[in-house]
Structures are given as C-alpha cells and as structure tokens.
Short mmCIF file of C-alpha atoms in Angstrom, two decimals:
data_model
loop_
_atom_site.label_atom_id
_atom_site.label_comp_id
_atom_site.label_asym_id
_atom_site.label_seq_id
_atom_site.Cartn_x
_atom_site.Cartn_y
_atom_site.Cartn_z
CA MET A 1 167.79 76.84 76.69
CA GLN A 2 165.62 73.77 76.54
CA LEU A 3 162.75 72.60 78.81
CA LYS A 4 163.65 70.36 81.74
CA ARG A 5 162.17 67.00 82.67
CA ASN A 6 160.81 67.84 86.15
CA ILE A 7 157.38 66.21 86.28
CA SER A 8 157.04 62.87 88.01
CA LYS A 9 154.61 60.08 87.00
CA THR A 10 152.18 60.95 89.85
CA SER A 11 152.30 64.63 89.14
CA LEU A 12 151.54 64.00 85.47
CA LEU A 13 148.54 61.82 86.42
CA PHE A 14 147.22 64.53 88.73
CA LEU A 15 147.68 67.25 86.11
CA SER A 16 145.65 65.20 83.68
CA ILE A 17 142.91 64.50 86.29
CA GLY A 18 142.99 68.10 87.24
CA SER A 19 142.33 69.10 83.65
CA MET A 20 139.34 66.73 83.50
CA VAL A 21 137.69 67.70 86.78
CA GLY A 22 136.96 71.43 86.27
CA SER A 23 133.74 73.16 85.37
CA GLY A 24 132.59 69.94 83.71
CA TRP A 25 131.54 68.36 87.04
CA LEU A 26 129.78 71.51 88.12
CA PHE A 27 127.67 71.90 84.95
CA GLY A 28 127.97 68.54 83.08
CA SER A 29 125.51 66.50 85.00
CA PHE A 30 122.76 69.02 84.47
CA TYR A 31 123.23 69.65 80.79
CA THR A 32 123.86 65.97 79.99
CA ALA A 33 120.59 65.02 81.79
CA GLN A 34 118.84 67.81 79.95
CA SER A 35 119.93 66.31 76.62
CA ALA A 36 119.67 62.54 77.37
CA GLY A 37 117.52 62.17 80.48
CA PRO A 38 118.59 59.22 82.78
CA ALA A 39 120.46 57.80 79.77
CA ALA A 40 123.10 60.47 80.66
CA ILE A 41 124.60 57.82 82.99
CA LEU A 42 125.50 55.79 79.87
CA ALA A 43 126.75 58.93 78.07
CA TRP A 44 129.67 59.22 80.52
CA ILE A 45 130.50 55.50 80.14
CA LEU A 46 130.32 55.62 76.32
CA GLY A 47 132.15 58.99 76.19
CA GLY A 48 134.97 57.67 78.35
CA PHE A 49 135.23 54.55 76.23
CA CYS A 50 135.46 56.60 73.01
CA VAL A 51 138.10 58.85 74.40
CA GLY A 52 140.03 55.78 75.66
CA ILE A 53 140.10 54.39 72.12
CA ILE A 54 141.42 57.69 70.78
CA ALA A 55 144.03 57.80 73.56
CA LEU A 56 145.45 54.37 72.50
CA THR A 57 147.18 55.96 69.45
CA PHE A 58 148.50 58.85 71.54
CA ALA A 59 149.99 56.46 74.08
CA GLU A 60 152.40 55.16 71.43
CA LEU A 61 152.96 58.51 69.72
CA SER A 62 153.68 60.53 72.91
CA THR A 63 156.15 57.97 74.29
CA MET A 64 157.84 57.62 70.94
CA LEU A 65 158.07 61.41 70.55
CA PRO A 66 158.00 62.92 74.08
CA LEU A 67 158.25 66.53 72.93
CA SER A 68 156.84 69.63 74.66
CA GLY A 69 153.74 70.66 72.66
CA GLY A 70 153.23 66.97 71.81
CA SER A 71 150.75 66.43 69.02
CA THR A 72 151.61 69.66 67.13
CA ALA A 73 154.61 67.91 65.64
CA TYR A 74 152.84 64.72 64.47
CA SER A 75 151.05 66.03 61.34
CA LEU A 76 154.23 68.02 60.46
CA LEU A 77 156.20 64.78 60.40
CA SER A 78 153.52 62.92 58.50
CA HIS A 79 152.29 65.40 55.88
CA GLY A 80 154.65 68.29 55.86
CA LYS A 81 154.57 72.00 56.64
CA MET A 82 151.12 73.19 55.77
CA THR A 83 149.20 70.30 57.33
CA GLY A 84 151.33 70.56 60.46
CA ALA A 85 150.73 74.27 60.67
CA ILE A 86 146.92 73.97 60.44
CA PHE A 87 146.72 71.18 62.99
CA ALA A 88 148.94 73.21 65.33
CA TRP A 89 146.65 76.16 64.86
CA ILE A 90 143.51 74.10 65.73
CA THR A 91 145.17 72.59 68.84
CA TRP A 92 146.54 75.90 70.02
CA LEU A 93 143.12 77.58 69.51
CA TRP A 94 141.11 75.16 71.66
CA THR A 95 143.69 74.79 74.42
CA MET A 96 144.06 78.61 74.68
CA VAL A 97 140.30 79.09 74.92
CA VAL A 98 139.83 76.75 77.83
CA ALA A 99 141.38 79.05 80.48
CA PRO A 100 139.01 81.95 79.67
CA ILE A 101 136.05 79.57 79.79
CA GLU A 102 137.15 78.17 83.18
CA VAL A 103 137.61 81.73 84.52
CA GLN A 104 134.11 82.62 83.29
CA ALA A 105 132.74 79.53 85.14
CA VAL A 106 134.42 80.76 88.30
CA LEU A 107 132.97 84.25 87.90
CA GLN A 108 129.48 82.92 86.97
CA TYR A 109 129.30 81.01 90.34
CA ALA A 110 130.87 83.95 92.17
CA SER A 111 128.19 86.30 90.89
CA ASN A 112 125.89 84.68 93.43
CA TYR A 113 127.73 86.39 96.29
CA ILE A 114 129.74 89.17 94.57
CA PRO A 115 127.30 91.64 92.99
CA ASN A 116 127.65 93.18 89.51
CA LEU A 117 130.03 90.62 88.05
CA MET A 118 127.60 89.47 85.35
CA GLU A 119 124.63 90.83 83.50
CA LYS A 120 122.12 89.32 81.14
CA ILE A 121 122.41 90.41 77.49
CA ASN A 122 119.87 88.75 75.22
CA GLY A 123 119.53 85.95 77.84
CA VAL A 124 123.27 85.22 77.90
CA ASP A 125 125.38 85.86 81.02
CA THR A 126 128.03 88.40 80.08
CA LEU A 127 130.78 89.93 82.19
CA THR A 128 130.35 93.58 83.34
CA GLY A 129 133.27 96.04 83.54
CA LYS A 130 133.83 94.88 87.14
CA GLY A 131 133.62 91.23 85.94
CA LEU A 132 136.28 92.00 83.26
CA LEU A 133 138.66 93.35 85.97
CA PHE A 134 138.20 90.16 88.00
CA ALA A 135 138.75 88.04 84.88
CA THR A 136 141.98 89.97 84.08
CA LEU A 137 143.17 89.41 87.65
CA LEU A 138 142.44 85.63 87.55
CA MET A 139 144.07 85.27 84.09
CA ALA A 140 147.11 87.07 85.36
CA ILE A 141 147.35 84.82 88.38
CA LEU A 142 147.15 81.76 86.20
CA SER A 143 149.97 83.10 84.01
CA PHE A 144 152.15 83.92 87.02
CA ILE A 145 151.68 80.46 88.44
CA ASN A 146 152.92 78.91 85.27
CA ILE A 147 155.87 81.35 84.79
CA VAL A 148 157.12 80.61 88.30
CA GLY A 149 157.80 77.03 87.25
CA VAL A 150 156.22 73.89 85.95
CA LYS A 151 157.66 71.78 88.82
CA PHE A 152 156.09 74.09 91.40
CA MET A 153 152.82 74.03 89.43
CA ALA A 154 152.83 70.19 89.19
CA GLU A 155 153.66 69.62 92.82
CA THR A 156 151.13 72.10 94.21
CA ASN A 157 148.51 70.90 91.76
CA LYS A 158 148.41 67.57 93.50
CA PHE A 159 146.76 69.14 96.53
CA VAL A 160 144.34 71.09 94.34
CA VAL A 161 143.33 67.85 92.50
CA ILE A 162 142.88 65.97 95.82
CA TRP A 163 140.46 68.67 96.91
CA LYS A 164 138.77 68.57 93.46
CA LEU A 165 138.18 64.87 93.87
CA ILE A 166 137.10 64.86 97.51
CA ILE A 167 134.31 67.42 96.99
CA PRO A 168 132.53 65.80 94.04
CA VAL A 169 132.81 62.30 95.59
CA GLY A 170 131.46 63.71 98.85
CA VAL A 171 128.61 65.41 96.82
CA ALA A 172 127.71 62.19 95.13
CA ILE A 173 127.70 60.16 98.35
CA LEU A 174 125.58 62.76 100.14
CA LEU A 175 123.07 62.93 97.28
CA LEU A 176 122.79 59.13 97.07
CA SER A 177 122.23 58.72 100.79
CA THR A 178 119.83 61.63 101.52
CA ASN A 179 116.64 61.88 99.54
CA ILE A 180 116.68 59.86 96.40
CA HIS A 181 113.85 59.39 93.89
CA PRO A 182 114.38 56.12 91.99
CA GLU A 183 111.21 56.82 89.95
CA ASN A 184 113.20 59.51 88.12
CA LEU A 185 114.89 56.72 86.13
CA THR A 186 111.72 55.69 84.41
CA SER A 187 108.96 58.24 85.04
CA HIS A 188 109.76 59.95 81.66
CA GLU A 189 111.49 56.89 80.15
CA PHE A 190 115.20 56.02 80.51
CA PHE A 191 115.80 57.11 76.93
CA PRO A 192 113.36 60.05 76.61
CA PHE A 193 115.19 61.41 73.50
CA GLY A 194 116.29 58.08 72.06
CA PHE A 195 119.78 57.05 71.14
CA ASN A 196 120.15 60.36 69.25
CA GLY A 197 119.82 62.28 72.48
CA LEU A 198 122.39 60.05 74.14
CA LEU A 199 124.96 60.65 71.46
CA SER A 200 124.28 64.37 71.21
CA SER A 201 124.73 64.72 74.91
CA ILE A 202 128.33 63.49 74.65
CA SER A 203 129.22 66.55 72.70
CA ILE A 204 126.79 69.33 73.82
CA GLY A 205 126.37 68.19 77.46
CA GLY A 206 130.09 68.52 78.32
CA VAL A 207 130.98 64.79 78.40
CA SER A 208 133.71 64.82 75.75
CA PHE A 209 134.90 68.26 76.86
CA SER A 210 135.54 66.93 80.37
CA PHE A 211 137.41 63.74 79.25
CA PHE A 212 139.64 65.51 76.73
CA GLY A 213 141.80 66.84 79.55
CA PHE A 214 143.78 63.61 79.25
CA GLN A 215 145.92 65.44 76.63
CA THR A 216 147.69 67.41 79.34
CA ALA A 217 149.96 64.37 79.72
CA ILE A 218 150.80 64.60 75.99
CA PHE A 219 151.39 68.34 75.91
CA LEU A 220 153.77 68.18 78.84
CA ALA A 221 155.53 64.98 77.58
CA GLY A 222 158.75 66.94 77.03
CA GLU A 223 158.95 67.73 80.74
CA ALA A 224 158.04 64.28 82.12
CA LYS A 225 160.49 62.06 83.98
CA ASN A 226 160.69 58.61 82.46
CA PRO A 227 158.02 59.47 79.86
CA GLN A 228 157.83 55.83 78.53
CA LYS A 229 156.13 54.78 81.74
CA SER A 230 154.62 57.96 83.11
CA ILE A 231 152.68 59.04 79.99
CA PRO A 232 150.58 55.82 79.48
CA PHE A 233 150.03 55.68 83.26
CA ALA A 234 148.69 59.30 83.25
CA LEU A 235 146.64 58.92 80.10
CA PHE A 236 144.63 55.82 81.04
CA GLY A 237 144.67 56.38 84.76
CA SER A 238 143.10 59.81 84.42
CA ILE A 239 140.40 58.56 82.00
CA LEU A 240 139.40 55.69 84.26
CA ALA A 241 139.36 57.82 87.40
CA SER A 242 137.31 60.59 85.88
CA MET A 243 134.83 58.12 84.27
CA ALA A 244 134.11 56.59 87.65
CA LEU A 245 133.70 59.99 89.21
CA TYR A 246 131.39 61.41 86.58
CA VAL A 247 129.17 58.32 86.43
CA ILE A 248 128.63 58.38 90.18
CA LEU A 249 127.88 62.20 90.01
CA GLN A 250 125.36 61.69 87.27
CA ILE A 251 123.57 58.91 89.09
CA GLY A 252 123.43 61.14 92.21
CA PHE A 253 122.13 64.08 90.27
CA ILE A 254 119.31 62.15 88.49
CA LEU A 255 118.14 60.43 91.63
CA SER A 256 118.23 63.59 93.83
CA VAL A 257 116.28 65.88 91.50
CA GLU A 258 112.72 66.54 92.82
CA PRO A 259 110.22 64.83 90.46
CA THR A 260 108.36 68.11 90.17
CA ALA A 261 111.44 69.59 88.52
CA ILE A 262 111.03 67.23 85.54
CA THR A 263 107.26 67.42 85.24
CA ASN A 264 107.53 68.90 81.73
CA GLY A 265 110.35 66.55 80.71
CA TRP A 266 114.11 66.33 81.15
CA ASP A 267 114.79 68.89 78.47
CA LYS A 268 112.79 71.48 80.47
CA ILE A 269 114.26 70.59 83.90
CA SER A 270 113.96 73.53 86.22
CA PHE A 271 114.54 74.29 89.85
CA THR A 272 115.62 77.09 92.16
CA GLY A 273 119.29 77.80 91.68
CA ASP A 274 119.70 75.56 88.61
CA ALA A 275 122.37 77.98 87.26
CA GLY A 276 124.52 76.17 89.79
CA PRO A 277 122.89 72.76 89.58
CA PHE A 278 124.30 70.92 92.56
CA ALA A 279 124.12 74.00 94.72
CA GLY A 280 120.49 74.38 93.76
CA ILE A 281 119.75 70.80 94.78
CA PHE A 282 121.42 71.31 98.18
CA ILE A 283 119.47 74.51 98.68
CA ALA A 284 116.26 72.51 98.24
CA LEU A 285 117.52 69.86 100.68
CA GLY A 286 118.38 72.57 103.23
CA PHE A 287 122.10 71.83 103.34
CA ALA A 288 123.39 75.41 103.55
CA PHE A 289 126.89 74.28 104.51
CA MET A 290 127.18 72.25 101.27
CA VAL A 291 126.13 75.22 99.23
CA LYS A 292 129.00 77.27 100.68
CA ILE A 293 131.45 74.45 99.96
CA LEU A 294 130.24 74.19 96.46
CA TYR A 295 130.64 77.90 95.84
CA PHE A 296 134.19 77.56 97.12
CA ASP A 297 134.81 74.54 94.92
CA ALA A 298 133.42 76.48 91.97
CA ILE A 299 136.61 78.55 92.28
CA ILE A 300 139.04 75.74 92.97
CA SER A 301 137.92 73.22 90.34
CA PRO A 302 137.73 75.46 87.26
CA PHE A 303 140.82 77.36 88.35
CA GLY A 304 142.76 74.13 88.78
CA THR A 305 141.79 73.05 85.29
CA ALA A 306 142.76 76.47 83.89
CA VAL A 307 146.25 76.13 85.38
CA GLY A 308 146.84 72.91 83.45
CA PHE A 309 145.61 74.39 80.20
CA VAL A 310 147.62 77.58 80.45
CA ALA A 311 150.62 75.23 80.71
CA SER A 312 149.42 73.15 77.73
CA SER A 313 148.59 76.05 75.42
CA SER A 314 151.92 77.80 76.07
CA ARG A 315 153.81 74.57 75.20
CA ILE A 316 151.90 74.29 71.96
CA LEU A 317 152.77 77.89 71.04
CA TYR A 318 156.32 77.18 72.07
CA SER A 319 156.45 74.13 69.79
CA MET A 320 154.82 76.13 66.92
CA SER A 321 157.52 78.75 67.32
CA ILE A 322 160.30 76.19 67.19
CA GLN A 323 158.77 74.69 64.02
CA GLY A 324 158.54 78.12 62.37
CA ASP A 325 154.74 78.34 62.50
CA ALA A 326 154.79 81.27 64.97
CA PRO A 327 157.27 84.09 65.71
CA LYS A 328 160.59 82.89 67.13
CA ALA A 329 160.08 85.20 70.14
CA PHE A 330 157.39 82.87 71.42
CA SER A 331 160.00 80.10 72.02
CA LYS A 332 161.96 82.14 74.61
CA VAL A 333 162.27 80.63 78.04
CA ASN A 334 163.19 82.17 81.36
CA ARG A 335 165.74 81.05 83.90
CA PHE A 336 163.26 78.48 85.15
CA SER A 337 163.15 77.06 81.59
CA ILE A 338 159.56 78.18 81.23
CA PRO A 339 158.23 79.57 77.82
CA TRP A 340 157.21 82.93 79.43
CA THR A 341 156.58 84.83 76.18
CA ALA A 342 154.17 82.16 74.99
CA ILE A 343 152.32 82.41 78.28
CA LEU A 344 152.14 86.20 77.96
CA VAL A 345 150.80 86.05 74.40
CA ASN A 346 148.13 83.53 75.41
CA PHE A 347 147.11 85.77 78.35
CA LEU A 348 146.64 88.73 76.00
CA ILE A 349 144.70 86.83 73.31
CA GLY A 350 142.72 84.94 75.91
CA MET A 351 141.41 88.14 77.31
CA LEU A 352 139.75 88.97 73.99
CA PHE A 353 137.33 86.04 74.50
CA PHE A 354 135.68 87.95 77.29
CA LEU A 355 134.43 90.75 74.99
CA PRO A 356 131.93 89.36 75.25
CA PHE A 357 131.96 85.56 75.62
CA SER A 358 128.82 83.39 75.49
CA GLY A 359 127.82 81.04 78.33
CA TRP A 360 129.49 77.83 79.32
CA GLN A 361 127.32 75.36 77.53
CA SER A 362 127.13 77.27 74.17
CA MET A 363 130.92 76.95 73.81
CA ILE A 364 131.26 73.29 74.82
CA ALA A 365 130.06 71.85 71.53
CA PHE A 366 132.39 74.09 69.54
CA LEU A 367 135.40 73.23 71.79
CA SER A 368 134.51 69.47 71.60
CA ALA A 369 134.46 69.66 67.80
CA ALA A 370 137.81 71.50 67.69
CA ILE A 371 139.36 68.94 70.10
CA VAL A 372 138.15 66.03 68.08
CA LEU A 373 139.44 67.52 64.85
CA SER A 374 142.86 68.16 66.42
CA LEU A 375 142.95 64.56 67.74
CA ALA A 376 142.13 63.09 64.32
CA CYS A 377 145.79 63.52 63.29
CA GLY A 378 146.99 60.90 65.83
CA PRO A 379 145.41 57.80 64.24
CA ILE A 380 146.32 59.07 60.82
CA CYS A 381 150.02 59.56 61.74
CA LEU A 382 150.65 56.32 63.68
CA PRO A 383 150.80 53.92 60.67
CA ILE A 384 152.82 56.44 58.73
CA PHE A 385 155.43 56.62 61.53
CA ARG A 386 155.64 52.83 61.65
CA LYS A 387 156.77 53.06 57.95
CA ASN A 388 158.80 56.30 58.01
CA LEU A 389 160.27 56.19 61.56
CA PRO A 390 160.81 52.43 62.15
CA HIS A 391 164.07 53.05 64.07
CA LEU A 392 162.50 55.00 66.96
CA SER A 393 161.97 53.26 70.24
CA ARG A 394 158.29 52.53 71.08
CA PRO A 395 157.95 51.68 74.82
CA PHE A 396 154.22 51.47 74.34
CA LYS A 397 153.61 49.65 71.03
CA LEU A 398 150.05 49.42 69.84
CA PRO A 399 149.04 46.03 68.51
CA TYR A 400 147.18 45.82 65.22
CA PRO A 401 148.20 49.43 64.46
CA LYS A 402 146.30 49.93 61.24
CA PHE A 403 143.01 48.48 62.51
CA LEU A 404 143.14 50.28 65.86
CA SER A 405 144.29 53.52 64.21
CA PHE A 406 141.33 53.35 61.77
CA LEU A 407 138.97 52.52 64.67
CA SER A 408 140.29 55.58 66.56
CA PHE A 409 139.84 57.79 63.47
CA TYR A 410 136.35 56.45 63.01
CA VAL A 411 135.46 57.26 66.61
CA CYS A 412 136.83 60.83 66.14
CA ASN A 413 134.55 61.34 63.16
CA LEU A 414 131.52 59.96 64.94
CA MET A 415 132.16 62.40 67.85
CA LEU A 416 132.56 65.23 65.37
CA GLN A 417 129.22 64.30 63.75
CA TRP A 418 127.45 64.31 67.12
CA THR A 419 128.28 67.96 67.68
CA GLY A 420 125.91 68.89 64.81
CA TRP A 421 126.06 71.09 61.74
CA GLU A 422 125.45 74.24 63.81
CA THR A 423 128.84 73.63 65.40
CA VAL A 424 130.78 72.04 62.49
CA TRP A 425 130.35 74.96 60.10
CA LYS A 426 131.69 77.39 62.74
CA LEU A 427 134.67 75.18 63.31
CA PHE A 428 135.43 75.06 59.54
CA VAL A 429 135.35 78.87 59.48
CA ALA A 430 137.93 78.85 62.26
CA VAL A 431 140.06 76.36 60.21
CA GLY A 432 139.66 78.66 57.16
CA LEU A 433 140.92 81.53 59.23
CA GLY A 434 143.94 79.45 60.25
CA VAL A 435 144.74 78.67 56.55
CA PHE A 436 144.45 82.38 55.71
CA VAL A 437 146.75 83.40 58.56
CA PHE A 438 149.31 80.73 57.62
CA VAL A 439 149.30 81.64 53.88
CA LEU A 440 149.59 85.32 54.72
CA SER A 441 152.56 84.86 57.14
CA HIS A 442 154.23 82.41 54.78
CA ASN A 443 154.19 84.86 51.86
CA LEU A 444 155.37 87.80 54.06
CA SER A 445 158.42 85.93 55.30
CA LYS A 446 161.40 85.63 52.92
CA SER A 447 162.78 82.62 54.85
CA ALA A 448 159.40 80.88 55.03
CA ARG A 449 158.85 81.22 51.27
CA LYS A 450 161.87 78.91 50.73
CA GLU A 451 160.18 76.10 52.64
CA THR A 452 158.25 73.34 50.93
CA LEU A 453 154.52 73.37 51.86
CA SER A 454 153.79 69.83 50.65
CA LEU A 455 150.45 70.88 49.15
CA LYS A 456 149.73 67.43 47.69
CA SER A 457 150.03 65.96 51.19
CA PHE A 458 147.78 68.75 52.50
CA SER A 459 145.00 67.63 50.09
CA TRP A 460 143.97 64.80 52.42
CA LEU A 461 142.89 67.35 55.08
CA LEU A 462 140.81 69.23 52.43
CA LEU A 463 139.12 66.01 51.46
CA TYR A 464 138.52 65.18 55.12
CA LEU A 465 136.91 68.61 55.90
CA LEU A 466 134.81 68.44 52.69
CA LEU A 467 133.33 64.94 53.40
CA SER A 468 132.86 65.75 57.13
CA GLY A 469 130.99 68.91 56.23
CA ILE A 470 128.67 67.19 53.73
CA VAL A 471 127.83 64.33 56.10
CA SER A 472 127.25 66.77 59.01
CA TYR A 473 124.97 68.98 56.87
CA LEU A 474 122.90 65.99 55.71
CA GLY A 475 122.76 64.40 59.18
CA THR A 476 120.17 64.54 61.91
CA TYR A 477 122.20 66.36 64.61
CA LYS A 478 121.69 70.01 65.43
CA GLY A 479 121.13 72.03 62.30
CA GLY A 480 121.40 69.13 59.92
CA LEU A 481 118.87 68.52 57.09
CA GLY A 482 118.00 65.00 58.39
CA VAL A 483 118.59 63.29 55.03
CA ILE A 484 121.00 60.75 56.66
CA SER A 485 119.34 59.02 59.50
CA MET A 486 121.10 58.35 62.83
CA GLN A 487 121.46 54.60 62.03
CA LEU A 488 122.75 55.34 58.48
CA ASP A 489 125.22 57.79 60.00
CA PHE A 490 127.38 54.95 61.39
CA VAL A 491 127.61 53.29 57.93
CA VAL A 492 128.25 56.51 55.91
CA ILE A 493 130.87 57.76 58.42
CA ALA A 494 132.62 54.38 58.34
CA PHE A 495 132.84 54.64 54.53
CA THR A 496 134.04 58.23 54.47
CA SER A 497 136.51 57.51 57.23
CA LEU A 498 137.96 54.63 55.30
CA VAL A 499 138.30 56.76 52.19
CA VAL A 500 140.07 59.57 53.99
CA PHE A 501 142.22 57.17 56.05
CA ILE A 502 143.51 55.37 52.94
CA TYR A 503 144.05 58.59 51.01
CA ALA A 504 145.93 60.18 53.98
CA GLN A 505 148.34 57.24 54.01
CA LYS A 506 148.84 57.51 50.26
CA THR A 507 149.56 61.25 50.38
CA ALA A 508 152.07 61.17 53.29
CA ILE A 509 155.52 62.70 52.73
CA SER A 510 158.44 60.43 51.95
CA GLU A 511 160.55 58.62 54.62
CA LYS A 512 163.45 60.86 53.83
CA GLU A 513 161.36 64.03 54.27
CA THR A 514 159.92 62.78 57.60
CA ASN A 515 163.43 61.95 58.92
CA ASP A 516 164.80 65.32 57.76
CA ILE A 517 161.96 67.16 59.62
CA TYR A 518 162.38 64.89 62.64
CA GLN A 519 166.12 65.74 62.96
CA LYS A 520 165.30 69.45 62.58
CA ILE A 521 162.74 69.24 65.32
CA LEU A 522 165.16 67.47 67.69
CA ASN A 523 167.88 70.14 66.95
CA ASN A 524 165.38 72.95 67.57
CA HIS A 525 164.12 71.43 70.86
CA SER A 526 167.57 70.86 72.23
CA SER A 527 169.06 74.20 71.09
#
C-alpha cells in the first residue's frame, strides 16, 4: 500500500512554519544575543538568506521528485548505493533527534512548576526518573498523533501553528511597547564580538536550527496535493514568515533587557529566570499573566515542532527501507497509509537520547552541522539530474543551475565551518558510525552483497569530508587552531568547494544507472 496525497498547499506551509517555530523562539534570541550581541538581529536576516539560497535547489528537486522521504533518494540517484545510504543515515539521524530535543525543551520549562523533573549533573540539566516517565509519555503521544493519520495531523496542526505565531508576535509587540532601552544597541558596541561572533551565532545560537524546519515540505512531498505548486509555496513562504518573526523577536529581546543585565558584556548576560529568557524578562516587568502564557506556549511550540519532525523522520526511514538501506519491515503502512513501524522504531531509538541528554544549546551546533551536511547533497545532485534525468518534468526550474548550485553548496560549507571544529569532529564520528553500520549490514545480507556500491562515486564524499575537516581544524571557530583567519576562510572554502563540486560531477554514476535506480524507486514507492 502506498502513501496518499492528502496534504493541501496551506497545510504544507503551516507544517513547515510549525517546524521552524518551536523551541528556537523560546531560547534562540537569548543564545544568539549571547554570541553576537545586538548584531544578533543581523544573524537572523543573514541566516534566513543563506537557508533561502540552499532551498532554491530543493525547490526544483522536490517538485521534480515528489517522493516521501524526499532528499534521501537524491544522492542515491546521483552517486549510487553507498553515497545514498550515508546521506540517508545523516538525514534520518538529525530528524529523529529533533523530537527528543523538543520534548526536553518542554520538560525544562515545565520543571518551573512541576517539581523533580530535572536535576543538575555537572551543571547540565538532566531528566530525573520522573522526568523520563513524562518524556516517554510525550514521545508516545507524538507517535500516536502521527499514526492516526497525516491528514488529521496536518489539519489540526494549522490551529497549533496559528497559536505558535500569535504568542511570539504578541510577545514582541509587548516588549517593544513597554520598557525599551535603545542604549542596549550601542552601550557595548553593536558588534561586540566582531563578524566572527555574528557568523558563529548562526550555528550555535539556534538560528540555522530554527530555519532548517523548511525541509518538512520536502520530506512530506510524497503526500502533498499538487506538489508542483504547493512545495515552492511552502518552502519560501515558511522561510520568509519565520525570518520576519525571529527578527522582530530579537529586536524586542535586545531592547527590553535591563542594562544592568549586560554590565559584564553580552556573553555574560544574566538576569532572574534567564533559563526561560522571555519569561524572565516578563517577571522583571511584573507581567505575571504573560509568564503563565509563556509557560503554556513552552509546551505548545516545541510539541508542535516535534509533531512535524516525527512525521519527517518516519518518512525518511520508510524511504530508506524501500531503497534497501533499512529492514523491509520499516516500510509497512497501516490502513491509514501511515508508516507505523517506522514511527515505532523512531520512538524507541529516540528514547535513548534521554539517557542522559545534554542541554538545548549544546546540541544545536551538532544538529546544525548534521543538517548542513545532509543538505549539501542537493546542490551537488541538481546539475547531475539535468544531465541524467532530462526527461523529467520540472515545474520549478532553477535558472543558471550550475552557478546557483555551486553557490548553494558554498553556503552549506560556510555554515558547516561556522559550527566550529568542536562540533565538526563529532559529526564526522557519527558519519563514520553510519559507514560502519552500512558496511556491516551490507556484508551480512546475501541479497545486498549482489548490489553495486559505486565506490568510485562514493569517493567524492570522502574528499569532501577530508577537506572540510582540515579547513575546520585550521579555522578560527570553536576549537580550531586559528591558522586560517576568518577573512581567509571565505577564500579557502570557495576553493575547496569548487574542487569538491567539480569532482562530484565527474564521479557521478552514468545516465543509464541513474534511470535504472529511478525506475526501481518508482516501482517500490507505488507497490
């Protein structure tokens, strides 16, 4: 039984916005200001612009190949089995982790009025036994909502997203009209940590993490009505709407913070209740009613985001199963045409991330790096598909495909660099684990051993990881040696991006191989 196209254009837009407006709005303004000072306002604009450039390539790819699981099939079609499996692993890993992180955000706020949910271990908020029970319950509810039906989820999600937009907009308006301190913009300089701080904040402050929710429209492409129109509408509509919201929130946060809170600088910003930044500000202003609303929204916003990512991660695992990169059992669907076994597996593995799981901010840089790496396949694949799949309809056709694809790939690599070496090396360990799991499962399966791995085509990914690792290690961002200056970074990354981009095009599988895989994917998705 195949998935059904039940999601309307508006529902797809709201699902994408809902994935963007989660715990990011509750924590992002605080951590971004901590990293960039008042320049955090520009971080949201620059971050949204960068993500918009990356989304351009996916607007063509997702309307050309509107498959459930979306981007997991792209690298398989361009560079064969092993490359496709590793990118699918990376994509599944980060989408599956989002739900536990959002649940932890809910419980971290809830610990203010429900005792014994969290405890401090080495300065990190960790769930107690009671907290784990609550986390299990919330994860189970998320899974149940998705199993009941994607149409039900999409339609009810509209109301959740409307709430999620009303509250932060109301918070921003209230902050900007109550007790503002314009001197905060310049008292410690607008760029207190330079351009380096601005760029770092995009990755470690939660900016890129918040915007990357646009991919929900790609992952659910196989269930969208009229995908040729609804997908571009959802992609760019959600990015623009979220950018406007986050910029207004950041301005409101910076202007409403008491000057005494930043006496020692923006990186040491501190005030009562800053574990829940906006709630802390309203406590200082004496707006008790807004504190209660924010605590309630701290349940709705992260939970709404988690709903979307439970759907996304299950579709990716479903797609991996169809492509032979995961057990066939994970592609089973129920009478509602929902991949229930994939949802169940994600629930079980997701629970492992609570044993224990570090705080919200410490995971954001890792997730941002994993997301950027998974997105890098899009701009690599687009020119290859123009050559190998020329017969496919392209309702959204990107002009100057090679130039804009390279620009998109370059932006991905810049954003990966901004996360810092401390994050990049951990990501590469996770990728290495994915390679190990794939090789092990491939050798244990008799049928899988007969498949061609396309190792020559896989070599571009090895080159990419090697060059990215060297540049990150020598760079100035978190943990780097500082050999390559921030200014030189742009030049060096442009060069390495060009080398990898050209090599990736040269090592692509043949047109015949791409079309054979394409036909197989179509047969699997329709069977």
